[in-house]
Coordinates of C-alpha atoms and ligand atoms in Angstrom, one line a residue:
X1 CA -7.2 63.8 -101.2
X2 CA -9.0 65.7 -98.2
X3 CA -9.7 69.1 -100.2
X4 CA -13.1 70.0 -97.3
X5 CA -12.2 72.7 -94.7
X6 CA -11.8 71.7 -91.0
X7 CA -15.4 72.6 -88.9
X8 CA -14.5 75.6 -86.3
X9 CA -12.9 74.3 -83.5
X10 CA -10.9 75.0 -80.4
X11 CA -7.8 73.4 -79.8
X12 CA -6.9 73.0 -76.3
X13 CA -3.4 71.6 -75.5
X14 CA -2.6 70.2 -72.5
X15 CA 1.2 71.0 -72.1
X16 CA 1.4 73.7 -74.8
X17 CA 4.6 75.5 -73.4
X18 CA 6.1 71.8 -74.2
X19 CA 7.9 71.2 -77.3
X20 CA 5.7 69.1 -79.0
X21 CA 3.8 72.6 -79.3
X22 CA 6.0 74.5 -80.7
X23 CA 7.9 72.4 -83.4
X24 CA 5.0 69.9 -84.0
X25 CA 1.3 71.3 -83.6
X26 CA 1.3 75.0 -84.4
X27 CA 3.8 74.6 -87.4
X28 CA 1.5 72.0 -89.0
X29 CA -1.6 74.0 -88.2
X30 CA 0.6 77.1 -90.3
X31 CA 0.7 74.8 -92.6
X32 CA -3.1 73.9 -92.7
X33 CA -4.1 77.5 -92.3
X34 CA -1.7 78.1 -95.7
X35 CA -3.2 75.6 -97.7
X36 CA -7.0 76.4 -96.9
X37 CA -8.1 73.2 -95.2
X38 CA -8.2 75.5 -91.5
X39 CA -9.6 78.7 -91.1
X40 CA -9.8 81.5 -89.5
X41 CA -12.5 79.4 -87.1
X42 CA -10.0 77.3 -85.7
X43 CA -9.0 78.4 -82.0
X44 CA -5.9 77.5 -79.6
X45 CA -6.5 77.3 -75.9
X46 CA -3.1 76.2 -74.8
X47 CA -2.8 74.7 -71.2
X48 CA 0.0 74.6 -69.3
X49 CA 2.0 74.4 -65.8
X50 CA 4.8 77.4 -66.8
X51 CA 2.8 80.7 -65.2
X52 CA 2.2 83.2 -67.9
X53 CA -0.9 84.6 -70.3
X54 CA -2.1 85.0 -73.9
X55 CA 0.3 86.9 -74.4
X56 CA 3.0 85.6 -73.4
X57 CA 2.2 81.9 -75.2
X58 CA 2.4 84.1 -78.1
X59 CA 5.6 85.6 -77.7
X60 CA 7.2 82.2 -76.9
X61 CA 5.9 81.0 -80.1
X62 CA 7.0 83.6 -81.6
X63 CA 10.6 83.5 -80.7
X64 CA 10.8 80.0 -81.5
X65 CA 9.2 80.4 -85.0
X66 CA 11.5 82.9 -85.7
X67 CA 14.5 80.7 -84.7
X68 CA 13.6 78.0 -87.6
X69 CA 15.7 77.5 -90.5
X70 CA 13.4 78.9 -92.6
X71 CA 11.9 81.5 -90.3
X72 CA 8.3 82.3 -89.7
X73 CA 7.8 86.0 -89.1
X74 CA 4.0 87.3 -88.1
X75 CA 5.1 90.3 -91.1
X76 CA 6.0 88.0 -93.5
X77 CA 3.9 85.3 -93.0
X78 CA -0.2 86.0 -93.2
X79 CA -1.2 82.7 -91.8
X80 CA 0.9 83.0 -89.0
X81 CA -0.4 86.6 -88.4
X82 CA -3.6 85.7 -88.8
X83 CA -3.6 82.6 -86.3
X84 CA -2.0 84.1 -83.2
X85 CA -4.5 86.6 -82.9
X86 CA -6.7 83.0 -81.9
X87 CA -4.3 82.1 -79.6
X88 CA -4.8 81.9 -76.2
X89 CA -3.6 80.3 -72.7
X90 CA -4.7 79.1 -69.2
X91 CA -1.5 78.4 -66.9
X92 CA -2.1 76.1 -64.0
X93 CA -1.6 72.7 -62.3
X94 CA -4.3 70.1 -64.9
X95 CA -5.1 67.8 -61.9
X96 CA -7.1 70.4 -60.0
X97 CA -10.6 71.7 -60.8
X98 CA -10.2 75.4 -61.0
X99 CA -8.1 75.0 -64.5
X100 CA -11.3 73.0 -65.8
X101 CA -13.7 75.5 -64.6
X102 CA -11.3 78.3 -66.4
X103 CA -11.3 75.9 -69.7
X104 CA -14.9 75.2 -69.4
X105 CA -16.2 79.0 -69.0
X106 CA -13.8 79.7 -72.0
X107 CA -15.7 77.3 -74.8
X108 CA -19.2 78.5 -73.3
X109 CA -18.0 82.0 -74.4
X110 CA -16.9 80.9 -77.5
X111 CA -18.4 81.4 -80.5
X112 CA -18.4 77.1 -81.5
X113 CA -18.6 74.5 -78.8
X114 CA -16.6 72.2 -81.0
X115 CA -13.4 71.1 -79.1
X116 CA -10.3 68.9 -79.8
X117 CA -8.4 68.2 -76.3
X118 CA -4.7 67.6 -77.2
X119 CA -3.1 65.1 -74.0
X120 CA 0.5 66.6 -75.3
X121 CA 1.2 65.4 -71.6
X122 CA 3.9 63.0 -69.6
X123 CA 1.5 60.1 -69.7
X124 CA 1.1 59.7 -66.2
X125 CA -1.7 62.5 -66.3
X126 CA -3.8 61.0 -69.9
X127 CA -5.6 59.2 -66.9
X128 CA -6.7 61.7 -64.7
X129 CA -7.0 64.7 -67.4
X130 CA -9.6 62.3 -69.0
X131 CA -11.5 62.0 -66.0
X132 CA -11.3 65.8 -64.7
X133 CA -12.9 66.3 -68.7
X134 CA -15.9 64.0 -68.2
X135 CA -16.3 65.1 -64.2
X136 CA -16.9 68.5 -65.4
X137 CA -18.9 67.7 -68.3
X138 CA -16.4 68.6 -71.4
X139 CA -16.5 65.5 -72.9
X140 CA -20.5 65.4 -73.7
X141 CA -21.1 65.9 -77.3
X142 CA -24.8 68.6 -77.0
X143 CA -26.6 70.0 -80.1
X144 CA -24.4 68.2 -82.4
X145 CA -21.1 69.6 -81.4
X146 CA -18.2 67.2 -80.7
X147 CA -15.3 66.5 -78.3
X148 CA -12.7 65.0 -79.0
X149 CA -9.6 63.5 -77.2
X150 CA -6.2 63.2 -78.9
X151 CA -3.8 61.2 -77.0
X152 CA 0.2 60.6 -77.4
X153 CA 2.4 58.3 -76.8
X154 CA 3.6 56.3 -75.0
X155 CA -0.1 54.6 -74.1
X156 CA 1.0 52.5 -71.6
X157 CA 4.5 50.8 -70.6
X158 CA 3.0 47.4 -70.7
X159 CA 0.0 44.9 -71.6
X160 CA -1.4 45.5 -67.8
X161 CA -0.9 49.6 -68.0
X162 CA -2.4 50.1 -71.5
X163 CA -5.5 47.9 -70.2
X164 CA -6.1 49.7 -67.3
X165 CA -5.5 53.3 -69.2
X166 CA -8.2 52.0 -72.1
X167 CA -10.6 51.0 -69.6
X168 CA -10.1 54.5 -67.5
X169 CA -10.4 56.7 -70.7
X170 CA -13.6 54.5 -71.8
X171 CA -15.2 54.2 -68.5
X172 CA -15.5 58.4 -69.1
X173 CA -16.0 58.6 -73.2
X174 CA -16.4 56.5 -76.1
X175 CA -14.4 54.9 -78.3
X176 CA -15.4 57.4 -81.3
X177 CA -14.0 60.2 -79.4
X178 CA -10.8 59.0 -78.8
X179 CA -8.0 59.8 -80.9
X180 CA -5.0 57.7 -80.0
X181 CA -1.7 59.1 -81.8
X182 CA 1.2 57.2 -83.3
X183 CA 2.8 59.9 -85.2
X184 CA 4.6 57.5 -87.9
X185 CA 0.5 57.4 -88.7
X186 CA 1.5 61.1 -90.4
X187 CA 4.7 60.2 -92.8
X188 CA 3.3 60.1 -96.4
X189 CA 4.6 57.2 -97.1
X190 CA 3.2 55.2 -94.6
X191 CA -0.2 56.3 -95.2
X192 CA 1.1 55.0 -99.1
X193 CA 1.5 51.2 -98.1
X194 CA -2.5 51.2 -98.5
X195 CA -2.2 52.6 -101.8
X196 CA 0.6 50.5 -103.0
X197 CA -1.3 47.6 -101.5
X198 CA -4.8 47.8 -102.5
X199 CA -4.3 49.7 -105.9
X200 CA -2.3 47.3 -107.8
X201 CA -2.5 44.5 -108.7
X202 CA 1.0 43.1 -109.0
X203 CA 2.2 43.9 -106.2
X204 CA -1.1 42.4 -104.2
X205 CA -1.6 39.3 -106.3
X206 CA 2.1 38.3 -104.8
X207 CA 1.9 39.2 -101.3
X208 CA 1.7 36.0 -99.6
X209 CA 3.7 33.0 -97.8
X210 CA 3.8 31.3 -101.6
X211 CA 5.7 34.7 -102.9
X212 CA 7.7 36.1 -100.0
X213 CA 10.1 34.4 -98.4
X214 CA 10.7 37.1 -95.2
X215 CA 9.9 41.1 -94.4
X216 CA 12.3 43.4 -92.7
X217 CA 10.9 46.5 -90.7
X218 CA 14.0 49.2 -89.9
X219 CA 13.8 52.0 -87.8
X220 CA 17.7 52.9 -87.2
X221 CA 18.4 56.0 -86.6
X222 CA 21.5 58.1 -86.1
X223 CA 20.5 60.6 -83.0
X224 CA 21.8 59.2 -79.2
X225 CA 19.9 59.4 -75.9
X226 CA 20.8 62.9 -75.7
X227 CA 18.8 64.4 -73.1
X228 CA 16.0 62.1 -73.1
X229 CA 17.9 60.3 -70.3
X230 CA 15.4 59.7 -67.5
X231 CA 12.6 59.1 -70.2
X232 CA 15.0 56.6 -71.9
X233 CA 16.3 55.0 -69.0
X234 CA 12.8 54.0 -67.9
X235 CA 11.4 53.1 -71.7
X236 CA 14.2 51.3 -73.6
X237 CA 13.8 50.9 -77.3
X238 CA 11.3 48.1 -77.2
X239 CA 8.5 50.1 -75.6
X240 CA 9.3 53.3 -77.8
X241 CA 9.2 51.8 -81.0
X242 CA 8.2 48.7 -81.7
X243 CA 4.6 48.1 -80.6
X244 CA 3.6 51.8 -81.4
X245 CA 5.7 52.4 -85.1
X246 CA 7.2 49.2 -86.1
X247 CA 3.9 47.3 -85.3
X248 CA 1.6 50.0 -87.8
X249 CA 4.2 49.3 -90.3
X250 CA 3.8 45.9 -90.7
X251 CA 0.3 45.9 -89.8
X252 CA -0.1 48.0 -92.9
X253 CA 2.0 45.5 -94.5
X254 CA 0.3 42.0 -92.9
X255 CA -3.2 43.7 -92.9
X256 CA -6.0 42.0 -95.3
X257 CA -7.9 44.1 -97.7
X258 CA -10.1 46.0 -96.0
X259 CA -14.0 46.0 -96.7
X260 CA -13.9 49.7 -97.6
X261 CA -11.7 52.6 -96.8
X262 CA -13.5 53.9 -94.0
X263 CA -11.8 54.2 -90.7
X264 CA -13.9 50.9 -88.7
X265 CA -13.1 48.5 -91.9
X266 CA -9.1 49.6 -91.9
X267 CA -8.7 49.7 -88.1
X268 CA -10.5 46.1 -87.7
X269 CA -8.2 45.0 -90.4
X270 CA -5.3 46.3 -88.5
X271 CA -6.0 45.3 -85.2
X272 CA -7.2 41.5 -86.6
X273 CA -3.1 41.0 -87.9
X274 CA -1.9 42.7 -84.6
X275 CA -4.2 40.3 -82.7
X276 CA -2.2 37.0 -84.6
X277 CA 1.1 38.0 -84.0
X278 CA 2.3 35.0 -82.4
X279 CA 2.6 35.3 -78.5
X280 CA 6.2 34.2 -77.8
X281 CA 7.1 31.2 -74.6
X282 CA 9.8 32.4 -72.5
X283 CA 12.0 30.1 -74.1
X284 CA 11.0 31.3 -77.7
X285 CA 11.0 35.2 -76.8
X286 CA 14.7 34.5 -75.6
X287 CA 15.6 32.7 -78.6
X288 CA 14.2 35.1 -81.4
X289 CA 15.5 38.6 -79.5
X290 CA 18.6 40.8 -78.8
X291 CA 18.6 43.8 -77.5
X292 CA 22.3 46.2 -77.3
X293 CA 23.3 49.4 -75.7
X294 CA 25.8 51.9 -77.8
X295 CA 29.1 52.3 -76.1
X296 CA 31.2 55.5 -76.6
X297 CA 32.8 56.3 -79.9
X298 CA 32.2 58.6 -82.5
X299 CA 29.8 59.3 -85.6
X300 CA 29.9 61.3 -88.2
X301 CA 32.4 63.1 -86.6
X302 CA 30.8 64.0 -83.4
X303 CA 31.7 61.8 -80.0
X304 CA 29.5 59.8 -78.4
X305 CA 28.9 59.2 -74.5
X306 CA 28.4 55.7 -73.6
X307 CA 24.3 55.4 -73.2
X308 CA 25.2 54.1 -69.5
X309 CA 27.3 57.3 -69.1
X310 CA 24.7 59.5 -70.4
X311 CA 23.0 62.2 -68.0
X312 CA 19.9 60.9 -65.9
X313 CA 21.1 56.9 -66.7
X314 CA 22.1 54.8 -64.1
X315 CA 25.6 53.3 -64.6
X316 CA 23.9 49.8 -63.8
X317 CA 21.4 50.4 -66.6
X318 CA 20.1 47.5 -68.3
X319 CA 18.2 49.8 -70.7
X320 CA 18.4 48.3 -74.5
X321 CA 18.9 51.3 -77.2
X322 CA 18.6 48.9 -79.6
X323 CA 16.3 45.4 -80.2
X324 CA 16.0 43.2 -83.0
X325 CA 13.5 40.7 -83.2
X326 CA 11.4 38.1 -85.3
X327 CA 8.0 37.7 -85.3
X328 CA 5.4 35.6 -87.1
X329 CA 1.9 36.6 -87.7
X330 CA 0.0 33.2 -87.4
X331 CA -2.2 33.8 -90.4
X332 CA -3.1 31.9 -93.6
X333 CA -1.5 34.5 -95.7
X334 CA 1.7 34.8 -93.8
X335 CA 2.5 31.2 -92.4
X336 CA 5.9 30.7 -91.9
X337 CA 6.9 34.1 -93.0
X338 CA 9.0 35.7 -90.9
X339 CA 8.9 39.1 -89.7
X340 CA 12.3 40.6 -88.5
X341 CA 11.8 43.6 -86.9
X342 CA 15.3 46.4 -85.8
X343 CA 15.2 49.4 -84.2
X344 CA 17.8 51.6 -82.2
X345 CA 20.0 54.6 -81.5
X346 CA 23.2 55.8 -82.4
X347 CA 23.4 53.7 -85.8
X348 CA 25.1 53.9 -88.7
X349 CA 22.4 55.5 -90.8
X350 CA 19.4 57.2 -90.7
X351 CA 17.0 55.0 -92.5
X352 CA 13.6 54.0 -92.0
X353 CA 12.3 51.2 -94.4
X354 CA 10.1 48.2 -95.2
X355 CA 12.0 45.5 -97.0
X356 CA 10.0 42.4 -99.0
X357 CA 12.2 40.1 -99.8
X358 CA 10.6 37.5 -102.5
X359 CA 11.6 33.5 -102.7
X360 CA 13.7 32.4 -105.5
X361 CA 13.0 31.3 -108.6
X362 CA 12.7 28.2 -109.2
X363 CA 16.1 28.4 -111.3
X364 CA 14.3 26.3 -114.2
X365 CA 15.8 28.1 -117.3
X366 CA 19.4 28.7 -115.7
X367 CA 19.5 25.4 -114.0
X368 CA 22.9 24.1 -115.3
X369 CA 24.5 27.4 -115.7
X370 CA 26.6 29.6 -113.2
X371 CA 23.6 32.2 -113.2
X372 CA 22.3 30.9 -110.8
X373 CA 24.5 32.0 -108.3
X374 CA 24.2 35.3 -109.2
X375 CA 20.4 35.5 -109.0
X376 CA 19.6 37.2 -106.2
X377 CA 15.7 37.4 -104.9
X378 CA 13.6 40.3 -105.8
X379 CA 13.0 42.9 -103.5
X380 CA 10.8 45.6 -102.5
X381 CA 12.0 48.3 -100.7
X382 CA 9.6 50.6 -98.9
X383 CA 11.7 53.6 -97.5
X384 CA 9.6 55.9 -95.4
X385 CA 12.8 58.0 -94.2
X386 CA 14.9 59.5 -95.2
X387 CA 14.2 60.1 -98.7
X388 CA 11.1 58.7 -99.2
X389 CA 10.3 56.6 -102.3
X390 CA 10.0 53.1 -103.2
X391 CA 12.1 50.6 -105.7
X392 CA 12.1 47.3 -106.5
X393 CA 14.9 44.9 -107.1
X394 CA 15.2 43.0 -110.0
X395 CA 17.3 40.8 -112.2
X396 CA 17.9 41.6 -115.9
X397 CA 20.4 40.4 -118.4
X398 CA 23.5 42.2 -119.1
X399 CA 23.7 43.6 -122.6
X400 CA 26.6 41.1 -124.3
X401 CA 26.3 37.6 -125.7
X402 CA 26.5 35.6 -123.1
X403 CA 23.5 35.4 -120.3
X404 CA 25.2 37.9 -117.4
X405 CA 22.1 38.7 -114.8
X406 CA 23.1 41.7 -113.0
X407 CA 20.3 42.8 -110.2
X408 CA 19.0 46.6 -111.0
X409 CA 16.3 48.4 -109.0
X410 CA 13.9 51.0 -110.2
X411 CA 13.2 53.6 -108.1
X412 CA 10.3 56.1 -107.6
X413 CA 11.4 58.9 -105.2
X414 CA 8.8 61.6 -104.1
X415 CA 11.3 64.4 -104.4
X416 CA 11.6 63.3 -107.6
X417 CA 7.7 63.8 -108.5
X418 CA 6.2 66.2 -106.0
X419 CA 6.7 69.3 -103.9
X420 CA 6.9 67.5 -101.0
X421 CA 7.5 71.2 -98.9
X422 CA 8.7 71.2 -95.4
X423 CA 5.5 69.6 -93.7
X424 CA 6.1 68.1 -89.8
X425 CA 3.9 65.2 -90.9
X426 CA 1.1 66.3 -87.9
X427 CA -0.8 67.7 -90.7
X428 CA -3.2 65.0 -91.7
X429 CA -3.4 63.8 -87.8
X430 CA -4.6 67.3 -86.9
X431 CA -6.7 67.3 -90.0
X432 CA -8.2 63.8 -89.8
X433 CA -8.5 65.4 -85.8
X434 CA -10.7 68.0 -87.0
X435 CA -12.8 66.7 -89.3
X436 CA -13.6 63.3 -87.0
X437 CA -11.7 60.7 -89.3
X438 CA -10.2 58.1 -86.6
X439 CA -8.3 56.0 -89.3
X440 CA -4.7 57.3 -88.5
X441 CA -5.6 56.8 -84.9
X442 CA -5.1 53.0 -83.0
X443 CA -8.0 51.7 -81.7
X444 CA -8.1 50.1 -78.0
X445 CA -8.1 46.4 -79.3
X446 CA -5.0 47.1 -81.6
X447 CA -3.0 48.8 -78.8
X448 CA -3.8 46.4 -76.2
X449 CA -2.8 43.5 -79.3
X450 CA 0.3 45.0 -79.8
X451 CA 1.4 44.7 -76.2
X452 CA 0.7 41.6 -75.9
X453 CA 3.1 40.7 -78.5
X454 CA 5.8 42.4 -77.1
X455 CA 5.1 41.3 -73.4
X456 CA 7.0 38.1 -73.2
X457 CA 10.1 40.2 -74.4
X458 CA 9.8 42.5 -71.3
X459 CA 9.1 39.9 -68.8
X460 CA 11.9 37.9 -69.7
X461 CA 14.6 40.8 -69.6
X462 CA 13.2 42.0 -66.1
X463 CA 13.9 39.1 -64.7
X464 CA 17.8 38.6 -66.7
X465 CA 20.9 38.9 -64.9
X466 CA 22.4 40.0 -67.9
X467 CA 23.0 43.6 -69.4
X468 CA 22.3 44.3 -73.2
X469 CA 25.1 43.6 -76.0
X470 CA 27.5 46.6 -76.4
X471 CA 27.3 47.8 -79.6
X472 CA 29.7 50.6 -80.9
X473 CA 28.2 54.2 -82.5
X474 CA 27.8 54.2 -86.1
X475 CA 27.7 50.6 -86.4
X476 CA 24.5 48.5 -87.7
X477 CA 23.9 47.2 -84.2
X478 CA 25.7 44.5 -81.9
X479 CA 26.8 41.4 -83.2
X480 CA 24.5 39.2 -81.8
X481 CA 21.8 41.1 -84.5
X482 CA 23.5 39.9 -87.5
X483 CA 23.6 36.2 -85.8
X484 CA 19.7 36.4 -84.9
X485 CA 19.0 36.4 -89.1
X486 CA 22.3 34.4 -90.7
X487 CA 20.9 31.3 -88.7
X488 CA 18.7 31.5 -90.6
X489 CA 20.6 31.9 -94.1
X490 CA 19.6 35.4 -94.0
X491 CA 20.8 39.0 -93.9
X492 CA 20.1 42.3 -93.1
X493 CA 19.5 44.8 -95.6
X494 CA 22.4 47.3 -95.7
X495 CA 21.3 50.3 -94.1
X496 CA 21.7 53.8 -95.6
X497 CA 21.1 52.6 -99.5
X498 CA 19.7 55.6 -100.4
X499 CA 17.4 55.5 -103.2
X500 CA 18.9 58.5 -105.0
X501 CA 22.5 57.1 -104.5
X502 CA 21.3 53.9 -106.3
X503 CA 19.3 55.4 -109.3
X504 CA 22.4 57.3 -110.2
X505 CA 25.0 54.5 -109.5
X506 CA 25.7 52.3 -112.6
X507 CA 25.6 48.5 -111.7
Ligands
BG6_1 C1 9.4 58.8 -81.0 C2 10.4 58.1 -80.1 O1 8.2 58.3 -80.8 O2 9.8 58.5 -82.3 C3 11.8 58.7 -80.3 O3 10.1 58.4 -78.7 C4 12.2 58.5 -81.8 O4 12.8 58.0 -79.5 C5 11.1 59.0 -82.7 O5 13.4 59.1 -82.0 C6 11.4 58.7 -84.1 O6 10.5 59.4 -85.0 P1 10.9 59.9 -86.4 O7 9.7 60.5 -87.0 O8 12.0 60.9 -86.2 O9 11.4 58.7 -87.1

């Protein structure tokens, strides 16, 4: 549990009248200033295109603080009083000099040379932002201050563009100083697959190809393209979730043990099962992916545009907004385990989970009974989202003389045993940020792995005729998702189980 306050620091944000600004960064730095772990040493410099001053940064934030659901109001709230009076903000166009000059004579004046630069950027200018830093000598670390780079995603489109982004950012700084975000990095219960891992023993002693028979990663979620259109258009669900969120998850899931808990032992560990994800022929990528596009409809009341009728999407899209796929990860421990991976909009459910799914037993004691039939496998359910617990699945006998199994599940929800509060999940990034622990952060070699792994998928649907299968709002995807796992005598775990609707549902 970090408990140490942050070192003083500025914060400079490249693209702070942006929205990842106001929801994301200052909120969870309210939230850091609350609790302690940032002080009143901690600076904003935001940087931005929109023409404008200290001032009138302030005021935006402001206004759109005030706006939450639970407002924050600089008279009611001290933390928030107290950190816009450090808030400050250079307007100008980040790919000519004079905005580095202004950025450089305003950490000489102040009082720490510490500094944080935060790429909140479209990713077209992580490049060149990187290299104005180093031309004008912000990114040397003198008299034992640092600089650090904090970068978002999307880190490339593609094996060949993540490369050549590494090698332009590490041609300038070094790896130490590079912080590269995946934000799913922040949710609690990601950073808890380490801990339910590596801190007992039952679960670990199991978690192998003579145990578990396949693990499902979900990301579905509810929300359409909306007005992401020209982003989405270009990105497709592949490149915006799977080798960025999907891949952490099951590289927290695949990973060995790591030799400590520093950040080098977990990101080596990481990047090692990235690195064996099996690199697909065209003939296998086609065989073991699907990717859909939502059609109009309705959910949960609301209607739906079609994604190809969506605003800023071509009518002749061949976008996916939803991919399913299986992977293996060509290791000793996970041999012939496979990994089926779903993502997409416009789904039935929110729901964001990990799901083990153990082998059978071997049926010796219920051999010639009809038990057996009902004995389904044990599972372990991670569920990052909503609702964020864990439960395992297992078989018990039914109270009554004769041997009934009925399958039960025990559930721990955090709700249920913490004050969770309204955090953004950016608070341990900016923390770990701060204080120069690069564990949440993907190293080079992992990002460049995961790439790889989804790089026969892209080349093979750039070169296809064919458009994605239609899939209808609210449903759990397109058909062709449900037939990629029952050939192999398998299904889907039902989205939307909440764990709360299940600990107070009899069986
Ligand atoms: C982002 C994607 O990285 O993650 C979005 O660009 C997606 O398309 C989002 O909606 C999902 O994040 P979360 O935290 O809401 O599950």
């Amino acid at each position: 549990m970090a408990t140490a306050p942050t070192p003083p620091v500025t914060l400079v944000i490249f693209g702070a009248s942006g929205d990842l600004t106001r929801r994301l960064l200052v909120p969870a730095i309210i939230n850091l200033t609350r609790s302690g772990l940032v002080g009143d040493d901690l600076h904003i410099l935001g940087v931005g295109i929109e023409p404008g001053d200290d001032a009138s940064l302030v005021t935006r934030l402001d206004s759109f603080l005030a706006g939450l659901e639970e407002p924050v109001l600089p008279e009611k709230d001290d933390a928030w009083r107290r950190l816009r009076e450090r808030v400050s903000y250079i307007a100008g166009d980040f790919t000519k000099d004079e905005i580095f000059l202004s950025i450089k004579k305003r950490l000489e004046s102040a009082h720490c040379s510490n500094a944080a630069f935060y790429l909140a950027v479209p990713p077209q200018f992580f490049g060149p932002i990187v290299e104005k830093l180093a031309e004008h000598g912000l990114t040397r670390e003198v008299d034992g201050c640092f600089r650090r780079i904090a970068i978002e995603k999307p880190f490339g489109t593609d094996l060949a563009s993540a490369r050549a982004l590494n090698a332009c950012i590490l041609g300038k700084v070094a790896e130490s100083q590079v912080y590269r975000l995946d934000h799913f990095l922040g949710k609690e219960t990601v950073q808890n697959i380490l801990t339910a891992r590596f801190a007992n023993m039952m679960i670990e002693a199991l978690w192998n190809n003579n145990y578990i028979d396949h693990v499902q990663i979900t990301a579905a979620e509810t929300v359409d393209v909306g007005t992401r259109g020209k982003f989405y258009d270009a990105t497709g669900a592949l490149r915006d979730m799977v080798p960025n969120h999907l891949f952490q998850l099951l590289a927290m899931i695949a990973m060995e043990a790591p030799n400590g808990f520093g950040a080098e032992a977990i990101r080596t560990e990481k990047s090692k099962v990235l690195s064996a994800l099996r690199i697909y022929t065209p003939e296998e990528a086609t065989e073991h992916a699907v990717r859909g596009t939502y059609t109009a409809g309705t959910l949960n009341g609301s209607n739906i545009t079609a994604f190809r009728e969506t605003k800023d999407v071509s009518p002749d899209s061949k976008t996916e907004t939803f991919v399913a796929t299986k992977l293996y990860v060509d290791t000793w421990r996970w041999a012939g385990v496979p990994f089926y991976l779903r993502t997409g909009k416009a789904m039935t459910a929110r729901d964001t989970e990990i799901v083990v799914t153990f082998r059978q037993v071997p049926f010796a004691q219920f051999r010639e009974t009809d038990v057996k039939r009902n004995l389904p496998p044990n599972k372990l359910v991670i569920q990052v989202q909503p609702d964020e617990g864990l439960s395992i699945e297992i078989s018990i006998k039914a109270p009554g003389l004769s041997v009934d199994t009925v399958p039960v599940s025990l559930d721990f929800r955090y709700a249920d045993k913490f004050d969770i509060g309204k955090m953004t999940g950016y608070e341990s990034l900016l923390y770990d940020l701060f204080i120069g622990d690069q564990t949440l952060f993907q190293r080079a070699d992992g990002i460049e792995a995961g790439w790889a792994a989804v790089q026969p998928f892209l080349d093979i649907w750039a070169k296809s005729a064919e458009r994605p299968d239609p899939y209808a709002p609210g449903s759990m995807g397109p058909a062709s998702a449900e037939d990629l796992i029952r050939k192999d005598g398998r299904e889907w775990h039902e989205l939307g189980v909440m764990l709360h609707n299940q600990t107070h549902n009899k069986t």
